[in-house]
């Protein structure tokens, strides 16, 4: 056990680090109520006016684009990511290590490399930048998120569950419906939520695959660079912090409660594993 | 897998109930007997998509770094040469930018390790279940909240008329005025990537069995010796795993230097971004190979230190 002084020092340090993480987030939520166009401190007066004023057609168009891209990319990621996770977990084959290494490349390599690689491929192939080119860019790292979530779950489940189900006379569909799905469903939902959150927030790859279209992050980036519409940016910031909190908390709960495989020891590790994956 | 054949045949010999189920059983049996077919069916679509889209683009990028742009027509000339690389090697601007990028990435990694380690230690070995869960969520939420927003808020904080200077003035200290400088870039990166360091460090510390620490104490080691000789070596892979994220993410970023940096805060990413903007894809591709190479070396070292087991 640690000495008293060490413990006090650890508590103090931890408190400071958590405050360091949270004070900026609290501040931006305050700025959303800033009456002035000038974003200085202290905030001179408060208003809720900007919440209505922020609902411009530009914001609506970008929001709609971001939602569509996020949903399509997440859908692709769920199918391809879980298929890859099953393949890598259940089969031993030549080059398996290489495959699992390749699949995490999009999150291990700097985002700008992925971005300009896709961009130059689109230019070389005479492909016009559209909704679909953004989707392709996002899908590369969304697949990795789902893949990692599903793989973490499969590694904790026993293949003998499936064998037992087949021995008891279940066909493939029944095995999937009554054995695999209950084990996997929460990991899929969690992976999907995180993939969507990531896609919704992505800037670096998107700049190279969007052309003249604006997703929500690209719109904000433009506003901040030009120093325009900052009250609108503040309101979007407020909304985005609140809205990302919900799916993340939900995903967190889902990864903890594994139903069939309720095991206390593995839970924290799985949560850590699934949480530390990103592309940004 | 030889015994499994029997059970599959046993299934298909059974009198079929509904025709749909019989068909499903036949398909299941087929896949069970030919496991490679199932593996192929599962792995082919994701791998094909991955190789055709992602790897092909990376290769295309690498190939185009050996081409040049005609300065008059701004058209890409498909002539093989290493001009882009020799230009890179000889240019002092590129060298300064590379050193700055790698230097700040290293500083950010070090800062995050120092901030994260005591917190991870507290979570894993001191805090009770409830406060551990609270801190876990408190670290996770900023990780997933918008990156751009978190950079933007620091712009407001570090501004001349921002919270930082106001607070310093209130407590009677001189104004910091670090907005739009390399200090701001360093601070913001350290803030934005901090959760990526905390989680693996905590994970590694949590996996150290309490009995190891007890054994060390029984053998007469003091608290500090136990920490230095037992806890620290076992937690190091976690720190290295976290550093992969903090280092790689800083290396490939251009948004933070763009929004929060000053005149001399250009990163590799900014130069690449500008080159793409002016249509010079080959030069951009050549310069983008630099963070790729740095990251490759870094990953090799990380693997030697056992970071991949801690991921």
XYZ file of C-alpha atoms in Angstrom, chain A residues 1-2 6-7 10-11 13-15 17-18 20-25 27-28 31 38-42 79-88 90-93 99 101-114 116-124 136 140 143-145 162-163 166-174 194-195 197-198 201 203-204 207-208 216-218 220-221 224-225 227 230-231 233-234 236-238 240-241 244-246 248-249 252 256 265 268-269 271-280, chain B residues 1 7 11 14 18 20-21 24-25 28 32 35-36 38-39 41-43 45-47 49-51 53-58 60-61 64 76 112 114-123 125-126 132-150 152-157 159 161-163 166-167 187 190-191 193-196 198-200 202-203 206-207 210 213 217 241 244-245 248-249 251-255 258-259 268-270 272-273 276 281 284-285 288-289 291-292 295 299 308 310-311:
250
model
C 0.000 0.000 0.000
C 1.174 3.464 -0.804
C 2.062 9.515 -1.956
C -1.675 8.960 -1.966
C -1.680 11.116 -6.500
C -5.162 12.388 -5.681
C -2.326 15.201 -9.538
C -5.284 13.160 -10.811
C -7.723 15.926 -9.895
C -5.394 16.297 -14.876
C -9.167 15.686 -14.910
C -7.303 20.121 -17.293
C -9.410 17.818 -19.476
C -12.742 19.317 -18.481
C -12.321 23.074 -17.899
C -11.974 23.801 -21.651
C -15.108 21.775 -22.401
C -15.768 26.963 -21.092
C -16.904 26.328 -24.653
C -19.335 30.649 -24.785
C -16.333 39.033 -29.878
C -15.141 35.876 -28.128
C -13.220 37.387 -25.202
C -13.204 36.689 -21.470
C -15.018 37.495 -19.235
C -20.490 -5.547 -42.582
C -16.821 -5.562 -43.626
C -15.393 -5.061 -40.126
C -17.255 -7.930 -38.493
C -16.632 -10.254 -41.456
C -12.906 -9.543 -41.195
C -12.941 -10.000 -37.416
C -14.670 -13.403 -37.762
C -12.230 -14.504 -40.418
C -9.164 -13.477 -38.452
C -11.863 -18.206 -36.302
C -9.382 -19.349 -38.921
C -5.674 -20.040 -38.921
C -4.199 -19.372 -42.341
C -3.846 -9.320 -42.490
C -1.500 -5.775 -39.245
C -2.771 -4.383 -42.558
C -6.237 -3.775 -41.170
C -5.020 -1.421 -38.442
C -2.864 0.612 -40.856
C -5.516 3.320 -41.406
C -5.371 4.249 -37.732
C -1.623 3.750 -37.307
C -0.617 5.911 -40.271
C -0.868 9.704 -40.110
C -4.284 10.864 -41.352
C -2.771 13.178 -43.925
C -1.126 10.211 -45.665
C -4.484 8.446 -46.033
C -3.622 12.581 -49.958
C -3.294 8.921 -51.014
C -7.031 8.694 -51.618
C -7.070 12.139 -53.196
C -4.360 11.331 -55.712
C -6.034 7.987 -56.473
C -9.339 9.762 -57.178
C -7.591 12.334 -59.354
C -5.671 9.623 -61.214
C -14.757 5.730 -48.948
C -11.297 2.930 -44.192
C -13.954 -0.581 -40.582
C -10.982 -0.695 -38.207
C -13.111 0.507 -35.264
C -20.731 -22.529 -31.589
C -19.656 -26.180 -31.703
C -24.110 -27.330 -33.903
C -23.846 -30.545 -31.930
C -27.325 -29.852 -30.589
C -28.652 -29.748 -34.154
C -28.866 -26.045 -34.904
C -28.311 -24.934 -38.481
C -26.103 -21.969 -39.410
C -28.863 -19.416 -39.132
C -30.038 -20.697 -35.749
C -18.044 4.859 -32.146
C -17.553 4.562 -35.903
C -18.985 9.453 -33.883
C -15.573 9.281 -35.535
C -15.955 14.433 -36.406
C -11.493 16.609 -40.637
C -8.121 15.590 -42.015
C -10.564 17.793 -46.575
C -8.923 15.734 -49.296
C -20.085 19.859 -40.347
C -16.392 19.768 -39.293
C -15.311 21.298 -42.624
C -16.665 24.861 -38.728
C -13.051 24.762 -39.909
C -12.845 29.446 -37.619
C -10.169 30.127 -40.244
C -13.067 34.268 -38.090
C -18.065 32.380 -34.422
C -21.296 32.499 -32.358
C -19.457 27.765 -34.123
C -19.962 28.086 -30.356
C -22.433 23.826 -32.806
C -19.657 23.094 -30.294
C -22.190 23.021 -27.479
C -21.677 18.407 -30.516
C -20.302 17.953 -26.998
C -21.321 12.871 -28.633
C -21.638 12.308 -24.875
C -24.804 10.253 -25.353
C -20.207 7.326 -26.044
C -21.835 6.724 -22.658
C -19.432 2.340 -22.797
C -19.375 -3.482 -20.157
C -12.033 -9.507 -15.200
C -12.259 -3.408 -18.036
C -9.637 -4.638 -20.464
C -13.443 -1.402 -22.497
C -9.875 -0.105 -22.554
C -9.123 -1.938 -25.782
C -12.212 -0.723 -27.534
C -11.797 2.814 -26.251
C -8.268 3.459 -27.354
C -8.932 3.034 -31.021
C -9.265 5.987 -33.275
C -8.320 7.583 -36.520
C -8.968 11.262 -36.081
C -11.481 -31.487 -37.702
C -21.753 -34.617 -36.837
C -27.414 -33.511 -39.295
C -32.061 -36.343 -40.325
C -39.684 -27.712 -43.292
C -36.368 -24.144 -45.742
C -34.714 -25.660 -42.727
C -30.305 -24.259 -44.425
C -28.921 -27.414 -42.853
C -24.472 -25.208 -42.928
C -18.712 -27.013 -41.980
C -14.096 -24.477 -43.787
C -11.930 -22.685 -46.309
C -16.417 -19.937 -45.118
C -13.070 -18.278 -44.437
C -16.478 -15.764 -47.885
C -15.727 -13.844 -44.690
C -12.308 -12.501 -45.564
C -14.892 -8.835 -49.291
C -13.127 -6.782 -46.585
C -9.657 -7.637 -47.855
C -12.066 -3.620 -50.609
C -9.088 -2.810 -48.444
C -6.438 -3.770 -50.951
C -9.021 1.102 -52.254
C -6.572 1.730 -49.465
C -3.391 -0.085 -50.398
C -3.741 0.781 -54.071
C -4.022 4.468 -53.143
C -0.952 4.270 -50.922
C -0.280 5.231 -56.216
C 0.861 7.977 -53.845
C 3.544 9.610 -57.956
C 1.970 15.967 -64.027
C 1.339 13.339 -22.007
C 4.161 12.721 -17.424
C 0.537 13.858 -17.067
C -0.946 10.395 -17.613
C 1.252 8.098 -15.559
C 0.269 9.270 -12.038
C -3.383 9.385 -13.084
C -3.222 5.849 -14.487
C -1.449 4.712 -11.337
C -4.090 6.320 -9.156
C -6.910 4.703 -11.185
C -3.903 0.910 -7.740
C -5.361 3.500 -5.333
C -12.196 4.727 -10.978
C -15.366 4.428 -13.059
C -15.905 8.182 -12.774
C -12.388 9.033 -13.956
C -12.680 6.475 -16.757
C -15.746 8.213 -18.169
C -14.185 11.633 -17.509
C -11.242 10.606 -19.710
C -13.354 8.872 -22.345
C -15.774 11.724 -23.039
C -13.156 14.314 -24.051
C -11.513 11.637 -26.201
C -14.629 11.298 -28.304
C -15.847 14.886 -28.291
C -15.039 16.861 -31.407
C -11.336 17.345 -32.089
C -11.898 20.583 -33.959
C -13.961 22.046 -31.138
C -11.259 21.206 -28.602
C -10.953 25.964 -31.182
C -11.651 26.417 -27.474
C -7.914 26.648 -26.755
C -7.681 29.413 -29.329
C -10.169 31.362 -27.224
C -8.418 30.478 -23.951
C -6.018 34.594 -26.921
C -8.112 38.635 -24.223
C -8.775 35.039 -23.225
C -9.277 33.178 -19.957
C -7.415 37.182 -17.439
C -6.671 34.586 -14.720
C -0.082 22.680 -25.357
C -0.839 17.613 -25.405
C -4.430 18.383 -24.401
C -4.162 13.497 -27.341
C -3.905 13.076 -23.543
C -6.722 10.477 -23.276
C -4.880 8.284 -25.792
C -4.075 7.655 -20.178
C -6.037 4.599 -21.352
C -3.161 2.248 -22.312
C -3.981 2.590 -17.020
C -4.565 -0.723 -18.810
C -4.117 -2.514 -13.993
C -2.749 -5.796 -15.328
C -0.845 -7.210 -6.628
C 4.238 -5.835 -5.504
C 8.004 -5.754 -0.416
C 1.601 1.970 -26.724
C 2.336 5.509 -30.657
C -0.958 7.398 -30.690
C 1.612 9.483 -34.816
C -1.393 11.766 -34.411
C 3.044 13.874 -36.780
C 0.181 13.722 -39.267
C -1.801 16.749 -38.124
C -2.098 20.053 -39.899
C -5.241 21.535 -38.376
C -3.098 26.000 -38.995
C -5.608 27.271 -36.421
C 4.882 18.606 -42.431
C 1.119 18.356 -42.841
C 0.756 22.084 -43.602
C 1.834 18.905 -47.848
C -1.573 20.547 -47.688
C -1.745 19.722 -52.836
C 0.920 16.237 -55.977
C 3.427 16.530 -51.621
C 3.660 12.762 -52.005
C 4.357 12.706 -47.023
C 6.774 9.785 -47.195
C 6.178 10.989 -41.582
C 5.561 7.522 -43.004
C 6.401 6.283 -38.062
C 6.701 1.267 -34.732
C 1.897 -4.314 -29.265
C -0.164 -3.731 -24.430
C -2.392 -2.343 -27.171
